[in-house]
Short mmCIF file of N, CA, C and O in Angstrom, two decimals:
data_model
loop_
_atom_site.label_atom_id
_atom_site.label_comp_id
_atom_site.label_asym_id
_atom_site.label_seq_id
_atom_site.Cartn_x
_atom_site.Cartn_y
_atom_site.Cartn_z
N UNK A 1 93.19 126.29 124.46
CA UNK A 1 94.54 126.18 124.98
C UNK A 1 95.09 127.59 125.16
O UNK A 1 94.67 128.50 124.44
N UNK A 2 95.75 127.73 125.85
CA UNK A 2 96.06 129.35 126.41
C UNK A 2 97.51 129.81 125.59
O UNK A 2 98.06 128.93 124.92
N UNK A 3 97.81 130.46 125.61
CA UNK A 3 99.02 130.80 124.89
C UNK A 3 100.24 130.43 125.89
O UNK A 3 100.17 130.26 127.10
N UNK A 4 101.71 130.34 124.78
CA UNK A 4 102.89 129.78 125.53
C UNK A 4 103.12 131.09 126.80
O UNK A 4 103.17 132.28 126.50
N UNK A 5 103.25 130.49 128.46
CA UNK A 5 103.62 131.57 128.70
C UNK A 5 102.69 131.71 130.04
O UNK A 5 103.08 132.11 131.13
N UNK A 6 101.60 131.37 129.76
CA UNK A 6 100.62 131.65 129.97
C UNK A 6 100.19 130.99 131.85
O UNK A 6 100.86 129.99 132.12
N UNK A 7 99.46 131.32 132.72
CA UNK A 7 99.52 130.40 133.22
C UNK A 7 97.56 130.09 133.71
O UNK A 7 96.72 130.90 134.11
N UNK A 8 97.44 128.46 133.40
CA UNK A 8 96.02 128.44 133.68
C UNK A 8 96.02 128.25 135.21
O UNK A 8 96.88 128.27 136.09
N UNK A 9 94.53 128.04 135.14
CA UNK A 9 94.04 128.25 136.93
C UNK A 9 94.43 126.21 137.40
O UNK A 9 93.94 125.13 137.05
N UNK A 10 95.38 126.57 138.18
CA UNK A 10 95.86 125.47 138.78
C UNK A 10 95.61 124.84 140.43
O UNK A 10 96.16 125.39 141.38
N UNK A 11 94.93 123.92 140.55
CA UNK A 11 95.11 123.78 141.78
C UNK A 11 96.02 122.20 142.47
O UNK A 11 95.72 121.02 142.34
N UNK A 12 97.18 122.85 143.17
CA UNK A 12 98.26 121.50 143.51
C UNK A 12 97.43 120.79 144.61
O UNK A 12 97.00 121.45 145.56
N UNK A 13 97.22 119.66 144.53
CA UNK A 13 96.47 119.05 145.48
C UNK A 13 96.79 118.69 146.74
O UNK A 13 96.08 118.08 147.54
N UNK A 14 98.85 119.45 147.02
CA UNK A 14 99.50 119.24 148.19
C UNK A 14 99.33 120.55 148.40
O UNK A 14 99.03 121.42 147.58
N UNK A 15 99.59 120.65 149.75
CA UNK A 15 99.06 122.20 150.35
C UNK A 15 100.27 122.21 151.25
O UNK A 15 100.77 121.16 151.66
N UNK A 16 100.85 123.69 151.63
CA UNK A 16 102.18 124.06 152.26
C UNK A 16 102.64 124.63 151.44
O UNK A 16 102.22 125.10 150.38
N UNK A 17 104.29 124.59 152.28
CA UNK A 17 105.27 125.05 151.91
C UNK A 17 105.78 123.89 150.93
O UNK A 17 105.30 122.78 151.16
N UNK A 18 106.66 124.01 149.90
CA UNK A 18 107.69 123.14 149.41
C UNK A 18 108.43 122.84 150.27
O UNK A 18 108.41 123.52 151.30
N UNK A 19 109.25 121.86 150.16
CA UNK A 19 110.60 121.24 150.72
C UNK A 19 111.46 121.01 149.65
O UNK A 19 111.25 120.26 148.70
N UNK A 20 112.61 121.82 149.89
CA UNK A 20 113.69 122.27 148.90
C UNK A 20 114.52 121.16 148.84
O UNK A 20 114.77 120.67 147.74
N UNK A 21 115.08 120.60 150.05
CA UNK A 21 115.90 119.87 150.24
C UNK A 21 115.67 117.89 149.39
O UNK A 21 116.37 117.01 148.88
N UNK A 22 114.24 118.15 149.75
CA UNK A 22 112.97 116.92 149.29
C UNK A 22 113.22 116.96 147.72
O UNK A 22 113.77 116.22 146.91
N UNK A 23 112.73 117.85 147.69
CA UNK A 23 112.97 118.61 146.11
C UNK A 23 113.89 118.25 145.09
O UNK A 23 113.67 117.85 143.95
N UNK A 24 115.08 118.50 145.77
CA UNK A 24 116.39 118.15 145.32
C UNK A 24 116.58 116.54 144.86
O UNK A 24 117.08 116.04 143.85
N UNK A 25 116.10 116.07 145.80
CA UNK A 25 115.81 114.37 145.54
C UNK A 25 115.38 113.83 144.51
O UNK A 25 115.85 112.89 143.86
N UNK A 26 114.32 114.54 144.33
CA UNK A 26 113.34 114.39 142.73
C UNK A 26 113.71 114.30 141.91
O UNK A 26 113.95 113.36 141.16
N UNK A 27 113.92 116.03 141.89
CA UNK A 27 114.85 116.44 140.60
C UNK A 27 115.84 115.61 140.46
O UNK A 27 116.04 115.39 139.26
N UNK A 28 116.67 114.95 141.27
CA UNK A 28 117.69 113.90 140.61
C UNK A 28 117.61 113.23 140.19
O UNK A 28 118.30 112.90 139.22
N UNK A 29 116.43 112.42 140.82
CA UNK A 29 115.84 111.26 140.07
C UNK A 29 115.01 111.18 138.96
O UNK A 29 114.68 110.18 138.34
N UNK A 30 114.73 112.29 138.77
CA UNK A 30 113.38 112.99 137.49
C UNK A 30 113.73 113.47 136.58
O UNK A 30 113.48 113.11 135.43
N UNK A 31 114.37 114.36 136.90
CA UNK A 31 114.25 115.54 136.09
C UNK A 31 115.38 116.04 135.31
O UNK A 31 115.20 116.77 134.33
N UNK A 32 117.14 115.51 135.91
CA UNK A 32 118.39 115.72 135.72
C UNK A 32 118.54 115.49 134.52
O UNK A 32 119.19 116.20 133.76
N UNK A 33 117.86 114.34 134.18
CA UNK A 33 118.33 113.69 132.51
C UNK A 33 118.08 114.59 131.40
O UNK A 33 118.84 114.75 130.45
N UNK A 34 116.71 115.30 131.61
CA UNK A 34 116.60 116.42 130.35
C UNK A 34 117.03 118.30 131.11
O UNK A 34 117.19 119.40 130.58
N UNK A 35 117.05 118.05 131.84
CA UNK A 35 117.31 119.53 132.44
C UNK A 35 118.92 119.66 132.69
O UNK A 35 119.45 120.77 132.58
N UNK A 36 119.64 118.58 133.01
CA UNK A 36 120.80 118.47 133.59
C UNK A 36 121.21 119.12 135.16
O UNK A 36 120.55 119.93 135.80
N UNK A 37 122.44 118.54 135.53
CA UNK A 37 122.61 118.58 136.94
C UNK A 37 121.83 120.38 137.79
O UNK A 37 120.92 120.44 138.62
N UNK A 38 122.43 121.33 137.31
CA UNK A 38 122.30 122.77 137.62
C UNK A 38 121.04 122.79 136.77
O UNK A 38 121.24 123.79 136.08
N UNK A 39 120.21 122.43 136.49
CA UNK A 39 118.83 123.15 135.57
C UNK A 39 118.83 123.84 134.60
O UNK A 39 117.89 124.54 134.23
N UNK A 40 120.57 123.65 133.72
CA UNK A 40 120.87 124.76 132.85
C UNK A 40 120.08 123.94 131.14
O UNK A 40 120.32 124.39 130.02
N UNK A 41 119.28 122.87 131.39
CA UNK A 41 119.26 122.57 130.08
C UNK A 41 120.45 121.75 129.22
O UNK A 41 121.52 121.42 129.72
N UNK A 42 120.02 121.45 127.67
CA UNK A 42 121.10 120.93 127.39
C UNK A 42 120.60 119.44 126.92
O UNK A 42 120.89 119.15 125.76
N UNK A 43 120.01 118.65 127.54
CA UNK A 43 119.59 117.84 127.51
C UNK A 43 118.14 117.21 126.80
O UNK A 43 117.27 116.37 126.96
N UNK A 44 118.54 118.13 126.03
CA UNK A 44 117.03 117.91 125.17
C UNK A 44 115.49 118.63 126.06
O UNK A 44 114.30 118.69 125.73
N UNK A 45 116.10 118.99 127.04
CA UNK A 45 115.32 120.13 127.89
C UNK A 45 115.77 121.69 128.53
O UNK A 45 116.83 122.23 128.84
N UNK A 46 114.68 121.98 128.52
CA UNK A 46 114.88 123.74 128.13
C UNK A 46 115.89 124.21 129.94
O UNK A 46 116.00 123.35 130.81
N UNK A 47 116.32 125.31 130.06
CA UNK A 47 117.11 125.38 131.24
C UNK A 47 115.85 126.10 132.49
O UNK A 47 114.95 126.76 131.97
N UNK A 48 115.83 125.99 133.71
CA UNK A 48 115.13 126.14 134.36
C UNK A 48 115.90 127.17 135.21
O UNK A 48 115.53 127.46 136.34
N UNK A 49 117.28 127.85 134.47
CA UNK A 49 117.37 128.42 135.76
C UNK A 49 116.65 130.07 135.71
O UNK A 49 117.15 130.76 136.59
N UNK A 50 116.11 130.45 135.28
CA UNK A 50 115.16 131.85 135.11
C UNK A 50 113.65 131.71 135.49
O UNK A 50 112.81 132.59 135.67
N UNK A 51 113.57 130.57 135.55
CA UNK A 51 111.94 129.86 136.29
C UNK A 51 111.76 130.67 138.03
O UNK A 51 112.39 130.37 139.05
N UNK A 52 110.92 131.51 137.91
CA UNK A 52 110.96 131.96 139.69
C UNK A 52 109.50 131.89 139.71
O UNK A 52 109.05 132.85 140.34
N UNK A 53 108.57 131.11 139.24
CA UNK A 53 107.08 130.44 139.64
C UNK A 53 107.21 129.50 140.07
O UNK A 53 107.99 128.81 139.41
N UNK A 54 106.88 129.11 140.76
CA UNK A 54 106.46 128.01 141.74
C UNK A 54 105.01 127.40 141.31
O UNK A 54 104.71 126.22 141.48
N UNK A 55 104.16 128.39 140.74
CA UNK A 55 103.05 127.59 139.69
C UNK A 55 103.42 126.95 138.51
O UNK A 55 103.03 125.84 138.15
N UNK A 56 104.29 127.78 137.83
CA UNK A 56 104.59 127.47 136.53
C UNK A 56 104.77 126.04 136.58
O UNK A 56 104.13 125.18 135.96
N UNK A 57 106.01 125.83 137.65
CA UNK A 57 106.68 124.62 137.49
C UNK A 57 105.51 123.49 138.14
O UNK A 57 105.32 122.42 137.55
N UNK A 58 104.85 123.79 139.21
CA UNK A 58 103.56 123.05 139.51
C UNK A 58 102.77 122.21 138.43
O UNK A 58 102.56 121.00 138.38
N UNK A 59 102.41 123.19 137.61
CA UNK A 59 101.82 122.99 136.48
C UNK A 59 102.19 122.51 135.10
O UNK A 59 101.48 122.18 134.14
N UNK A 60 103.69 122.56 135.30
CA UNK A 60 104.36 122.26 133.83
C UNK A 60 104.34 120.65 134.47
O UNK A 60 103.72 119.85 133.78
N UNK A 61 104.79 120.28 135.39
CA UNK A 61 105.27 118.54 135.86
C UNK A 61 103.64 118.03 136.41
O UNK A 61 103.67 116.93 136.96
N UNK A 62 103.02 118.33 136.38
CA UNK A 62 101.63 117.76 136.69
C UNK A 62 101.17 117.80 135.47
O UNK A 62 101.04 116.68 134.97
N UNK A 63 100.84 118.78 134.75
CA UNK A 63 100.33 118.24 132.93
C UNK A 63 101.24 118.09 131.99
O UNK A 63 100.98 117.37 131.02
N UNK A 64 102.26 118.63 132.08
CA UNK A 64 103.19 118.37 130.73
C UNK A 64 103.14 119.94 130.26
O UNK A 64 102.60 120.87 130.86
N UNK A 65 103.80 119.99 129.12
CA UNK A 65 104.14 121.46 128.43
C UNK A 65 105.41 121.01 127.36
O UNK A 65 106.53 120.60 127.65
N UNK A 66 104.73 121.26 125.83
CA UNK A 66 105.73 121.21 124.42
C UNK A 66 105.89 119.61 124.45
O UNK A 66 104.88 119.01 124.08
N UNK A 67 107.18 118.70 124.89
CA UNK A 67 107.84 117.76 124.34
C UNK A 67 107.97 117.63 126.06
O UNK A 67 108.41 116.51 126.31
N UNK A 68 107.77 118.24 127.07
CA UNK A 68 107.45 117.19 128.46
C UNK A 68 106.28 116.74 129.08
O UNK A 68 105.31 117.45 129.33
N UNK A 69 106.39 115.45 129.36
CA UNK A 69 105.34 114.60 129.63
C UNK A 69 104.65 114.91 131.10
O UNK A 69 105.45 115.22 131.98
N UNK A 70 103.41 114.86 131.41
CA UNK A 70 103.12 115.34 132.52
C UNK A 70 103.69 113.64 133.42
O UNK A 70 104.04 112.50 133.10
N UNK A 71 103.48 114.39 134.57
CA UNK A 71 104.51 113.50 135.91
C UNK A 71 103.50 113.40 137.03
O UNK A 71 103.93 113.03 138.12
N UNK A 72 102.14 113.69 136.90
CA UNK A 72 100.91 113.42 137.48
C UNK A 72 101.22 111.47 138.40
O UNK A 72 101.52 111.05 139.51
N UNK A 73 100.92 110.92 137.13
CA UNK A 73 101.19 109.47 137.31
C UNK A 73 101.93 109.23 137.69
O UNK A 73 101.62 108.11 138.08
N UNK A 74 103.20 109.42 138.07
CA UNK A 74 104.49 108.91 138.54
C UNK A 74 105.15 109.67 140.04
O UNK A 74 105.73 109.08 140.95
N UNK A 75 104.87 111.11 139.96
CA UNK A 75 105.42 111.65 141.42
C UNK A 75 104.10 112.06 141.94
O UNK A 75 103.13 112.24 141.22
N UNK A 76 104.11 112.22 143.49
CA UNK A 76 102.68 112.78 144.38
C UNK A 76 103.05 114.06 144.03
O UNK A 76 104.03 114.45 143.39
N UNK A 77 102.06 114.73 144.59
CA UNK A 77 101.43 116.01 144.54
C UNK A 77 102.77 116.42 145.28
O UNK A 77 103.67 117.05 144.72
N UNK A 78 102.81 116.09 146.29
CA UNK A 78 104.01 116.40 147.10
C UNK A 78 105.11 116.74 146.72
O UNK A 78 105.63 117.81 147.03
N UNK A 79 105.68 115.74 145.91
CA UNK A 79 107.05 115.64 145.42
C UNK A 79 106.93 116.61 144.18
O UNK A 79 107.92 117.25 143.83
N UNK A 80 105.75 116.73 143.52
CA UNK A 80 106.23 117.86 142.67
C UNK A 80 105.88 119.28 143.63
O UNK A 80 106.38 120.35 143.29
N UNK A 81 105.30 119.23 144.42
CA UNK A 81 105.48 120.76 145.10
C UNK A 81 106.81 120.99 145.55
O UNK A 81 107.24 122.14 145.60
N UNK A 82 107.60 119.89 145.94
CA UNK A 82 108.68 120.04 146.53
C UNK A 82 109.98 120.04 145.28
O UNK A 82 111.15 120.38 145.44
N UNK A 83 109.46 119.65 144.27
CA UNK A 83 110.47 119.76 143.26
C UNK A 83 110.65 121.21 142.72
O UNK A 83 111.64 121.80 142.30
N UNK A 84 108.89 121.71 142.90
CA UNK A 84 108.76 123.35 142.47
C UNK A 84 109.59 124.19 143.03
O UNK A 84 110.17 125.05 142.36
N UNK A 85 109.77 124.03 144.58
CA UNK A 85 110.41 124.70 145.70
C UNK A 85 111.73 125.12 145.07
O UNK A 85 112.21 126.21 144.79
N UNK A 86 112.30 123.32 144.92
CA UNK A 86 113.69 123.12 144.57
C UNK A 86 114.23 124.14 143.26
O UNK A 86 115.17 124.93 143.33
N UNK A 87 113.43 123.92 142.15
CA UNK A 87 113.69 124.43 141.00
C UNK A 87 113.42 125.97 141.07
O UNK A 87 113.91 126.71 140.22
N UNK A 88 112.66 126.41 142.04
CA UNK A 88 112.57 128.18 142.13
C UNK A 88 113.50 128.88 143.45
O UNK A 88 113.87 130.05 143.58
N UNK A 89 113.69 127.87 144.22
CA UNK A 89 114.46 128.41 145.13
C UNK A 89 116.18 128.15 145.20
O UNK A 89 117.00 128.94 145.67
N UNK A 90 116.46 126.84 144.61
CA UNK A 90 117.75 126.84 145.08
C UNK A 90 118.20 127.02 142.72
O UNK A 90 119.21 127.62 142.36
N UNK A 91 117.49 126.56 141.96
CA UNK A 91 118.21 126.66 140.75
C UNK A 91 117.99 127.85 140.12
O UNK A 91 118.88 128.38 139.46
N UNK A 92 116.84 128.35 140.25
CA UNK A 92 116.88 129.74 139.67
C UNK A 92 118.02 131.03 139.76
O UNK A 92 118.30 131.47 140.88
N UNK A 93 118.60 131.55 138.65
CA UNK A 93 119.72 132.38 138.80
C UNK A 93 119.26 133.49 139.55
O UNK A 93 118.25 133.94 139.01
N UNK A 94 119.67 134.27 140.81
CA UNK A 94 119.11 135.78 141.32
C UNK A 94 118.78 136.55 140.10
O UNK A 94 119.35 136.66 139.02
N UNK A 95 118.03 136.91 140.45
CA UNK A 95 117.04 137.75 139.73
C UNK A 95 118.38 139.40 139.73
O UNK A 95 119.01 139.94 140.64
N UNK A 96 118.31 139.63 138.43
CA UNK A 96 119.06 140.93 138.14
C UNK A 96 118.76 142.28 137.97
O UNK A 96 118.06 142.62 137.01
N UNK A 97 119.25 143.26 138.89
CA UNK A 97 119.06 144.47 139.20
C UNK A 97 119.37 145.23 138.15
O UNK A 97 119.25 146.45 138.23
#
């Protein structure tokens, strides 16, 4: 097992770009309950807004990671690429200078 942090060799079985907007969909339906509305956490899940991988999050909702369950079985490949999008492009806080 690799250390926290870490990221193993992943391959998403949807290929492209994300769809942010798609994304957004998910996450409402998925993901809001432990992350809450803005991705700030709170919810018995950690806050996503400092997340700017697009693997990370690939990889955290396809296998799981700590106390979240992987989402393999339940969303396509798709919808979590597009949830990745969502969660690195529109919730992540700008990155600070």
């Amino acid at each position: 097992v690799p250390p926290a942090g870490s990221l193993m060799t992943f391959a998403p079985a949807a290929t492209g770009p994300g769809n942010a907007d798609a994304g957004k969909l998910v996450f409402d339906t998925t993901c809001v309950f432990c992350h809450g509305e803005q991705g700030d956490g709170g919810h018995n899940g950690p806050s996503l807004r400092e997340i700017r991988s697009s693997a990370l999050v690939l990889q955290t909702a396809s296998e799981g990671r700590n106390a979240m369950p992987s989402f393999a079985a339940t969303l396509t490949p798709e919808q979590i690429r597009d949830v990745a999008a969502y969660v690195t492009q529109k919730l992540a806080a700008p990155a600070s200078k």
